[in-house]
PDB file of C-alpha atoms in Angstrom:
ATOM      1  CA  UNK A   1       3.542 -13.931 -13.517  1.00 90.00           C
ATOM      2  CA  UNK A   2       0.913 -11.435 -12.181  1.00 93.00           C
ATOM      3  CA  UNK A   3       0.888  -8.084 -13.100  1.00 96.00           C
ATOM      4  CA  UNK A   4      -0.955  -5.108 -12.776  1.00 97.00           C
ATOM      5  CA  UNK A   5      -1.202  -2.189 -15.630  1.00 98.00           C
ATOM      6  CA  UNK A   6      -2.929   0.985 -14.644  1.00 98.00           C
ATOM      7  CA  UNK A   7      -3.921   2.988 -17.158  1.00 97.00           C
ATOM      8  CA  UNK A   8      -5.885   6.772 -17.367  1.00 96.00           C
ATOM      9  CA  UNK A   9      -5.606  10.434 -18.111  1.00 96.00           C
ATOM     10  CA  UNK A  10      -2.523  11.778 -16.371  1.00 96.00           C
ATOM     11  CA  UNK A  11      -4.742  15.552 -15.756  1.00 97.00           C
ATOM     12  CA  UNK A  12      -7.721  15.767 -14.715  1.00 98.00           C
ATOM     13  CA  UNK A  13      -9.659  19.455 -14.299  1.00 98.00           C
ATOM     14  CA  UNK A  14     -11.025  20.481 -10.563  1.00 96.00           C
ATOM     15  CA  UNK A  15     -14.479  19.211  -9.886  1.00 97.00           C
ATOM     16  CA  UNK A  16     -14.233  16.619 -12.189  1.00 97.00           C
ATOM     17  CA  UNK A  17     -14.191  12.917 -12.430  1.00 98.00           C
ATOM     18  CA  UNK A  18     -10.915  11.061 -11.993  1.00 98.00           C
ATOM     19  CA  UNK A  19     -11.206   7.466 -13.419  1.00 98.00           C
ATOM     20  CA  UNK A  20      -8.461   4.900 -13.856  1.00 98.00           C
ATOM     21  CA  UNK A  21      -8.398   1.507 -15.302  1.00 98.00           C
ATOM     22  CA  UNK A  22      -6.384  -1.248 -13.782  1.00 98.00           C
ATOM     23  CA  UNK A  23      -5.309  -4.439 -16.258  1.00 97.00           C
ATOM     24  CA  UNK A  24      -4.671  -7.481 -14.271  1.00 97.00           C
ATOM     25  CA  UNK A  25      -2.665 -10.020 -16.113  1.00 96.00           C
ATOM     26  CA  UNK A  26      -1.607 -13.671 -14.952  1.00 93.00           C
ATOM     27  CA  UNK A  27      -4.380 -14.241 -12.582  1.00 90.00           C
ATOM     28  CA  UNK A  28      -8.180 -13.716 -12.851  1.00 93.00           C
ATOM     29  CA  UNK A  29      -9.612 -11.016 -10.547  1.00 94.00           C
ATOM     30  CA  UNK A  30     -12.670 -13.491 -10.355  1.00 93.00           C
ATOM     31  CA  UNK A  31     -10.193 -15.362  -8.333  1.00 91.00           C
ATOM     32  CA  UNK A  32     -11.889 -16.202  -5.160  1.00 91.00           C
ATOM     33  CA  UNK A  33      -9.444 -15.524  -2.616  1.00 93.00           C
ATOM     34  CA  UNK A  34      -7.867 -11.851  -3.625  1.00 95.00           C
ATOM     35  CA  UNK A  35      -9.682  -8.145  -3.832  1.00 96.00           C
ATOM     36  CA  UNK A  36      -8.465  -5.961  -5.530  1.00 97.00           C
ATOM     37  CA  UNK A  37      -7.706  -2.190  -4.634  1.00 98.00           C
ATOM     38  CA  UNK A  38      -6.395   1.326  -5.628  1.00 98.00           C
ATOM     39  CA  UNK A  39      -4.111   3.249  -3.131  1.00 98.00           C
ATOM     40  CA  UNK A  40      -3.102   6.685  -3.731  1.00 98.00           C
ATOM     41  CA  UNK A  41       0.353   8.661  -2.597  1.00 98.00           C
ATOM     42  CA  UNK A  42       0.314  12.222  -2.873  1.00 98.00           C
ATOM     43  CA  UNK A  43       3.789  13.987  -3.926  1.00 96.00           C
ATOM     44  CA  UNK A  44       6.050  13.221  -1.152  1.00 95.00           C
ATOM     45  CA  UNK A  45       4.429  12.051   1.123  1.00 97.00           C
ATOM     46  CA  UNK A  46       2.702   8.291   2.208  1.00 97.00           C
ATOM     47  CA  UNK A  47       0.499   5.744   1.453  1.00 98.00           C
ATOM     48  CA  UNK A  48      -3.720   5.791   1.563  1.00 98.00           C
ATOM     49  CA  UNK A  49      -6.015   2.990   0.724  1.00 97.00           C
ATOM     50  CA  UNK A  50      -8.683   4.209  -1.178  1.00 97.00           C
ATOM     51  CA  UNK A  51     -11.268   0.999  -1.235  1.00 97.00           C
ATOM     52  CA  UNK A  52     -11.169  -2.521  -2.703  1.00 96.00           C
ATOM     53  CA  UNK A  53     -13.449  -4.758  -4.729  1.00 96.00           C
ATOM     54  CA  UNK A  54     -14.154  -8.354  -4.594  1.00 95.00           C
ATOM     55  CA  UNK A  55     -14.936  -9.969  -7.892  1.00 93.00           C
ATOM     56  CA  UNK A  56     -18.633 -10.548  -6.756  1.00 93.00           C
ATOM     57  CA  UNK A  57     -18.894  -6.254  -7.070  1.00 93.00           C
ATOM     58  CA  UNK A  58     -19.009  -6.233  -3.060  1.00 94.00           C
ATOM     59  CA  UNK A  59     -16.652  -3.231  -1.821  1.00 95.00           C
ATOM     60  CA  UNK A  60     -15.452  -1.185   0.583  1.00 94.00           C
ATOM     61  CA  UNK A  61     -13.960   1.884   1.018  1.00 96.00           C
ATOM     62  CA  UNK A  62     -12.216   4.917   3.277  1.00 95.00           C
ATOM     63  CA  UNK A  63     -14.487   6.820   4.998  1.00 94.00           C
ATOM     64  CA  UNK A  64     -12.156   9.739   4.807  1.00 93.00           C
ATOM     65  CA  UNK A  65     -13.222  10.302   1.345  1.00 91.00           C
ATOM     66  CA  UNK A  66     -16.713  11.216   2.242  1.00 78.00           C
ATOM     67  CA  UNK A  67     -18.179   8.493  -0.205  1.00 89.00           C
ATOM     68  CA  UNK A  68     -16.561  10.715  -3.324  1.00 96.00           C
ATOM     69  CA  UNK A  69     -15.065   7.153  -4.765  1.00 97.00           C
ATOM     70  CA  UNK A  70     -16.384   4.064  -6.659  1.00 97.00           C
ATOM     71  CA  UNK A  71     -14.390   0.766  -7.476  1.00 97.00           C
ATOM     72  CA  UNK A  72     -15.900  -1.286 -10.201  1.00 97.00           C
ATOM     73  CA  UNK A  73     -14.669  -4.653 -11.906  1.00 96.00           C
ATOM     74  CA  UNK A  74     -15.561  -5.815 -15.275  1.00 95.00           C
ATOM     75  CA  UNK A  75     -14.883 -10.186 -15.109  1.00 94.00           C
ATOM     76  CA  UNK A  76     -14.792  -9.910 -19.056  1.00 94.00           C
ATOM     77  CA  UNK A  77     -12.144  -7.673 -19.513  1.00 95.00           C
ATOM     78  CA  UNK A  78      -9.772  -8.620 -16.401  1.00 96.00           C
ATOM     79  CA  UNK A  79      -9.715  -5.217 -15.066  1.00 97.00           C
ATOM     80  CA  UNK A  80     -10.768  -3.303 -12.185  1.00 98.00           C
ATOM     81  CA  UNK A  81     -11.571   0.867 -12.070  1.00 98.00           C
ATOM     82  CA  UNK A  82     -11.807   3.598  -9.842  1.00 98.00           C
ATOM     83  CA  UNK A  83     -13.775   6.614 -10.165  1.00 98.00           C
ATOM     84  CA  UNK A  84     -13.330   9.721  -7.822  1.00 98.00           C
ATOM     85  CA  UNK A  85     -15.522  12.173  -8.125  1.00 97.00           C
ATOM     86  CA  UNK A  86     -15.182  16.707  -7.367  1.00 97.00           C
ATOM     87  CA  UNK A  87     -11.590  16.214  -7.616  1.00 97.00           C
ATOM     88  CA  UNK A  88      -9.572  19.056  -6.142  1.00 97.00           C
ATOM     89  CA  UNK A  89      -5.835  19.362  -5.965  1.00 97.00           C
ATOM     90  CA  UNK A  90      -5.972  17.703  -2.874  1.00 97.00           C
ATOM     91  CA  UNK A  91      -6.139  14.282  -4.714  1.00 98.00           C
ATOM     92  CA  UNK A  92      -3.299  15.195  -7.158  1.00 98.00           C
ATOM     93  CA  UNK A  93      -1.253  12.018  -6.292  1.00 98.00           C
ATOM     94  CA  UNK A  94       0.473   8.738  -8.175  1.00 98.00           C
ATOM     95  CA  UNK A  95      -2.219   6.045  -7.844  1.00 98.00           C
ATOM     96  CA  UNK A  96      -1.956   2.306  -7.588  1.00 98.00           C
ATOM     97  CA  UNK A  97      -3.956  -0.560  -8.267  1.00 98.00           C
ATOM     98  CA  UNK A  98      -2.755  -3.919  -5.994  1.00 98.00           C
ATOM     99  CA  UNK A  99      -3.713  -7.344  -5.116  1.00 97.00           C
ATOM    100  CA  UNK A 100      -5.299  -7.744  -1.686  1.00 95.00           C
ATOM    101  CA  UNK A 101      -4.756 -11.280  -0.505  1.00 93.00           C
ATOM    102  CA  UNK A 102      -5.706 -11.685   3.035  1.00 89.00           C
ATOM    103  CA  UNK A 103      -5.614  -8.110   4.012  1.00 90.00           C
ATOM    104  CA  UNK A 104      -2.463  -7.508   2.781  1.00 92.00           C
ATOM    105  CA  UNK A 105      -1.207  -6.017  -0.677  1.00 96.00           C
ATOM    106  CA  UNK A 106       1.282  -8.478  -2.396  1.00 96.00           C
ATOM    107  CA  UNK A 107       1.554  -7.471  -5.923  1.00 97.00           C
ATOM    108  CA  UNK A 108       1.421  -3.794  -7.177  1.00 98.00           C
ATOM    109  CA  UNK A 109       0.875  -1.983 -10.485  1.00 98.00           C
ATOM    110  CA  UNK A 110       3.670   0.407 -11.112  1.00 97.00           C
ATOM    111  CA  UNK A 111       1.357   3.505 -10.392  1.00 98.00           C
ATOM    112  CA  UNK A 112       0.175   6.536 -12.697  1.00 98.00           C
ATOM    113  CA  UNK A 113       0.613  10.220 -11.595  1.00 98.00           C
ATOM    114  CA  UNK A 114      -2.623  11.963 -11.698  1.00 98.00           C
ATOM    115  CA  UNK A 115      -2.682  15.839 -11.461  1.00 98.00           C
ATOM    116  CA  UNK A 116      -5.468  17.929 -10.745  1.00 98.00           C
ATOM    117  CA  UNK A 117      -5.275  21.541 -12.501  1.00 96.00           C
ATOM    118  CA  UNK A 118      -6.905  24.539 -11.467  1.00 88.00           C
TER     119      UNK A 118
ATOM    120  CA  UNK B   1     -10.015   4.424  12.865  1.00 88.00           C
ATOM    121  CA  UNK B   2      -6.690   3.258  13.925  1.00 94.00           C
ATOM    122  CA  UNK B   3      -3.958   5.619  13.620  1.00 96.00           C
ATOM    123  CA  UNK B   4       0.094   4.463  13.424  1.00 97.00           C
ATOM    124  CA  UNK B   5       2.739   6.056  13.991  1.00 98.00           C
ATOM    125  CA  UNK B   6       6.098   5.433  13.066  1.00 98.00           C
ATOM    126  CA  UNK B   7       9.718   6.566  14.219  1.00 95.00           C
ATOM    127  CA  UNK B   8      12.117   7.760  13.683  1.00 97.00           C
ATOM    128  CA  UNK B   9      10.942   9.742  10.709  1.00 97.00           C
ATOM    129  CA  UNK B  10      14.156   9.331   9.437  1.00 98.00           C
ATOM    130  CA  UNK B  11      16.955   6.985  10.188  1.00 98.00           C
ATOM    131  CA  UNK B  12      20.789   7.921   8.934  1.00 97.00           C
ATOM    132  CA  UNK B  13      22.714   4.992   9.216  1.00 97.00           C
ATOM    133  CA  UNK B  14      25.991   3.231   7.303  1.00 97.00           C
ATOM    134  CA  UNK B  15      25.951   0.218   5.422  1.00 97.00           C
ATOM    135  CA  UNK B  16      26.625  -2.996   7.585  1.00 97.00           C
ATOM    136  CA  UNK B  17      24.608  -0.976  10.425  1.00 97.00           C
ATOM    137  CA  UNK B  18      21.460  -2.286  12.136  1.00 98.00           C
ATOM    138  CA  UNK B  19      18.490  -0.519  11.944  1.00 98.00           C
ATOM    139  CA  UNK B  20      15.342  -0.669  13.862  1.00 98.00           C
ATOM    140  CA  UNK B  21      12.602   0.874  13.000  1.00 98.00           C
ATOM    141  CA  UNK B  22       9.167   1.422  15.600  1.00 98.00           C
ATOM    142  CA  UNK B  23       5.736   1.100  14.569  1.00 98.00           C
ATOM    143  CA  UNK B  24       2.889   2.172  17.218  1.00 98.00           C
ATOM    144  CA  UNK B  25      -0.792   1.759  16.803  1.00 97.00           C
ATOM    145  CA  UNK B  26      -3.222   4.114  18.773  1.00 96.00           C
ATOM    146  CA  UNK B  27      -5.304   0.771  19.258  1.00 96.00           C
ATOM    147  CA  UNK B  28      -4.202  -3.145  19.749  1.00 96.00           C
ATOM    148  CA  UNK B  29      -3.714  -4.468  16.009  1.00 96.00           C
ATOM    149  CA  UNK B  30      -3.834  -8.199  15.750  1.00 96.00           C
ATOM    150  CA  UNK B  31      -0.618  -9.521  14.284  1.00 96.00           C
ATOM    151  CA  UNK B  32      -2.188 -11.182  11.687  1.00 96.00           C
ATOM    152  CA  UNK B  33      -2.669  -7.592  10.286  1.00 96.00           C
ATOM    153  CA  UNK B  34       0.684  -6.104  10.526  1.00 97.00           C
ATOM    154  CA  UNK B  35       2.063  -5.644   7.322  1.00 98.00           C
ATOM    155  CA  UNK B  36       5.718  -3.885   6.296  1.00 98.00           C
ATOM    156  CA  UNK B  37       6.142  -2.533   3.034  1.00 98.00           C
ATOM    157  CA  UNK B  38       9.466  -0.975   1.701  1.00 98.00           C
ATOM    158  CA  UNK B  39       9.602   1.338  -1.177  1.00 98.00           C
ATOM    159  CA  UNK B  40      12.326   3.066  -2.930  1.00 97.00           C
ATOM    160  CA  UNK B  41      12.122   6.512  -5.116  1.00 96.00           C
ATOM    161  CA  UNK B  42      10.181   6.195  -8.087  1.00 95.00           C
ATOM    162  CA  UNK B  43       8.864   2.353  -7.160  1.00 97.00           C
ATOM    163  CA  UNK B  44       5.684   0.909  -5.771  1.00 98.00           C
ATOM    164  CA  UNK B  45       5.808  -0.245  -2.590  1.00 98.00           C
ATOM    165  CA  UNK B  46       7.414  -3.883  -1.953  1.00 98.00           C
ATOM    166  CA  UNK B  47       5.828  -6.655   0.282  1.00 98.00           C
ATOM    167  CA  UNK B  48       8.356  -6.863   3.037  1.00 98.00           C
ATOM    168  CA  UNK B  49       6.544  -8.825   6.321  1.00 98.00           C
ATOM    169  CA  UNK B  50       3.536  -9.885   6.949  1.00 97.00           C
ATOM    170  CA  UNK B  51       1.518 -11.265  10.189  1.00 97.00           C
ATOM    171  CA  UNK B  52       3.921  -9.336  11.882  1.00 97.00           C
ATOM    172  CA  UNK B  53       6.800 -11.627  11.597  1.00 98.00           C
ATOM    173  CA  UNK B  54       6.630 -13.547   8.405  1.00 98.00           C
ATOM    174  CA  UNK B  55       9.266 -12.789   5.575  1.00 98.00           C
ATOM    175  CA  UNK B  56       7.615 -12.566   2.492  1.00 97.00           C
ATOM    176  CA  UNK B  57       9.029 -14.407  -0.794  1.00 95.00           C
ATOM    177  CA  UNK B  58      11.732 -13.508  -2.013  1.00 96.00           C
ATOM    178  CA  UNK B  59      12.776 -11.453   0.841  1.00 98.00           C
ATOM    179  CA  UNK B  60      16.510 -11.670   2.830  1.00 97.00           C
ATOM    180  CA  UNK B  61      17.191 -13.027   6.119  1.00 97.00           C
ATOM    181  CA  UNK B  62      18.426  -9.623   7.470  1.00 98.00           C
ATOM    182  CA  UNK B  63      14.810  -8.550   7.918  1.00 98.00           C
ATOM    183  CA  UNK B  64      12.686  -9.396  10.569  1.00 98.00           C
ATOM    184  CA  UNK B  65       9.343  -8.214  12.211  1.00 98.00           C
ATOM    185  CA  UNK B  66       8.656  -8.439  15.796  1.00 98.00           C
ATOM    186  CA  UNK B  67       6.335  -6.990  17.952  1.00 98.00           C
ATOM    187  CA  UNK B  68       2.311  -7.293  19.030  1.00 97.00           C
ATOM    188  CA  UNK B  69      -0.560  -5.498  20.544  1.00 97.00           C
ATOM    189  CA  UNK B  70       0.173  -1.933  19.781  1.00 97.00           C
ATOM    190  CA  UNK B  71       4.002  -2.039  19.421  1.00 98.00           C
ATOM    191  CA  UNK B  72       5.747  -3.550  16.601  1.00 98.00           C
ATOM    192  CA  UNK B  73       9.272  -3.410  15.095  1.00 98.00           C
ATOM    193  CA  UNK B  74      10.920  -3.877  12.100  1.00 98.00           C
ATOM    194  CA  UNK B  75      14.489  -4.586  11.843  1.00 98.00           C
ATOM    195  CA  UNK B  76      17.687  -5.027   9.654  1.00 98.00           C
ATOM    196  CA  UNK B  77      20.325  -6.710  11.167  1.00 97.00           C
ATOM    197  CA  UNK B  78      22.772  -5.538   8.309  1.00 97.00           C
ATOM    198  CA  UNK B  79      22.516  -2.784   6.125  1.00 97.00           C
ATOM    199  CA  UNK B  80      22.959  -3.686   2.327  1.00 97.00           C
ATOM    200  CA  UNK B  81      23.401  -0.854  -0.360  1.00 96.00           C
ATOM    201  CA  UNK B  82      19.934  -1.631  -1.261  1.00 97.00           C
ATOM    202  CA  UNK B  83      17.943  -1.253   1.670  1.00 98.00           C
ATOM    203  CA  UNK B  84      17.972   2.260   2.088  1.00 97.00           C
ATOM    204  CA  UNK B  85      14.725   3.397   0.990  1.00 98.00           C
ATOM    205  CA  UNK B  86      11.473   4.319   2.539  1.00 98.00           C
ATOM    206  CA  UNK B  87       9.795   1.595   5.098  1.00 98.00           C
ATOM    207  CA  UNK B  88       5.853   1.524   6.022  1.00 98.00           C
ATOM    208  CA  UNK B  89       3.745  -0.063   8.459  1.00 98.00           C
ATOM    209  CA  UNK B  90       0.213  -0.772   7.692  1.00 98.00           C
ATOM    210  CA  UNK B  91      -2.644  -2.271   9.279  1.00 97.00           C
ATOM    211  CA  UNK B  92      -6.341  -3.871   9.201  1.00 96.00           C
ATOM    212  CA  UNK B  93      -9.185  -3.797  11.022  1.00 90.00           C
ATOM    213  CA  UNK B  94     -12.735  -3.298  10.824  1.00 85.00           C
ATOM    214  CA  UNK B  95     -12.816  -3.597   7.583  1.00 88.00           C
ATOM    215  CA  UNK B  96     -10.170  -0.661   6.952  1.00 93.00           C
ATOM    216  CA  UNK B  97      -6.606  -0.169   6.079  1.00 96.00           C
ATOM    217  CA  UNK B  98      -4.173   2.372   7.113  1.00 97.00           C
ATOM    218  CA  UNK B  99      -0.493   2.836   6.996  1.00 98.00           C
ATOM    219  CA  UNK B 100       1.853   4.581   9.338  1.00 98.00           C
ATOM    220  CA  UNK B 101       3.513   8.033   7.705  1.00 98.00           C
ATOM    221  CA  UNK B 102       6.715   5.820   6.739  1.00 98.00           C
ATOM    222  CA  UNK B 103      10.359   5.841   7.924  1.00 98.00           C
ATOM    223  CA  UNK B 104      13.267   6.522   6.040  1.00 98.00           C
ATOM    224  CA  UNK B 105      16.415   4.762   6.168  1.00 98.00           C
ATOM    225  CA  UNK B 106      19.024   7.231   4.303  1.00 97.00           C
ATOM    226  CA  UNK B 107      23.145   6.307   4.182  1.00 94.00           C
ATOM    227  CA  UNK B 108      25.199   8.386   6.753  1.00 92.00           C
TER     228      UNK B 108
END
């Protein structure tokens, strides 16, 4: 069974670096057919993809956050990470790691709240 | 980037009800890249339909995705206990992903 562990500080201070882990268990995220990406949901309200990550290193990301995030995946370990950089409250939100398989997210971690304090 | 749209913003219904639920794109989507979610409070989102139409595992009869070009639908023929919970639409194209703002199905 595939599943998906994120893991991270839960605060982060303003204008720092956010950067979560994401444990993939049951499958390989060398797998050939699957990326692998974080999404973010801000306190009440809905869903943004933030970028994904092949297992090659090739990625791609939303534009919308001005090039402030890097996905990385380490084959060895069987994770994936995200770093956003010059947090501000703005990005105080529960983030997810998932499973892309053919441009659509099929298996999700159970998310981590990160907040951004002042 | 494409934007979606989704109404009602909230849907107030009673179990055994049908609800329908509209998602619009502010550019054609290709089927293949229609995807419904549902999530309920404290949950990540579930896999719901995909390619528009296409029940994913695991998931009842009751739902069903229709729709293509820029207007797509999501219904449930019956309301189960269950299903009242928060329902997205996402997309891709051009190498990007974006979801509509979600509509919620709360019991009457």
């Amino acid at each position: 069974q595939l599943l998906l562990q994120e893991s991270g500080p839960g605060l982060v201070k303003a204008s720092e670096t956010l950067s979560l882990s994401c444990t993939v268990s049951g499958d390989s995220v060398s797998s050939t057919t699957d990326y692998w990406v974080w999404i973010r949901q801000p306190p009440g309200k809905g869903l943004e993809w933030i970028g994904s990550i092949y297992y090659s290193g090739s990625t791609y990301y939303n534009p919308s956050l001005k090039s402030r995030a890097t996905i990385s995946v380490d084959t060895s370990k069987n994770q994936f990470s995200l770093h956003l950089y010059s947090v501000t409250a703005a990005d105080t939100a529960v983030y997810y790691c998932a499973r892309e398989r053919t441009t659509l997210f099929d298996i999700w971690g159970q998310g981590t709240m990160v907040t951004v304090s002042s | 980037e494409i934007v979606l749209t989704q109404s009602p913003g909230t849907l107030s219904l009673s179990p055994g009800e049908r609800a329908t639920l509209s998602c619009r794109a502010s550019q054609r989507v290709s089927s293949t890249y229609l995807t419904w979610y549902q999530q309920k409070p404290g949950q990540a989102p579930r896999l719901l339909i995909y390619g528009a139409s296409s029940r994913a595992t695991g998931i009842p009869d009751r739902f069903s995705g229709s729709g293509s070009g820029t207007d797509f639908t999501l219904t449930i023929s019956r309301l189960e206990p269950e299903d009242f919970a928060v329902y997205y639409c996402q997309q891709y194209g051009s190498t990007q992903f974006t979801f509509g703002p979600g509509t919620k199905v709360e019991i009457k």
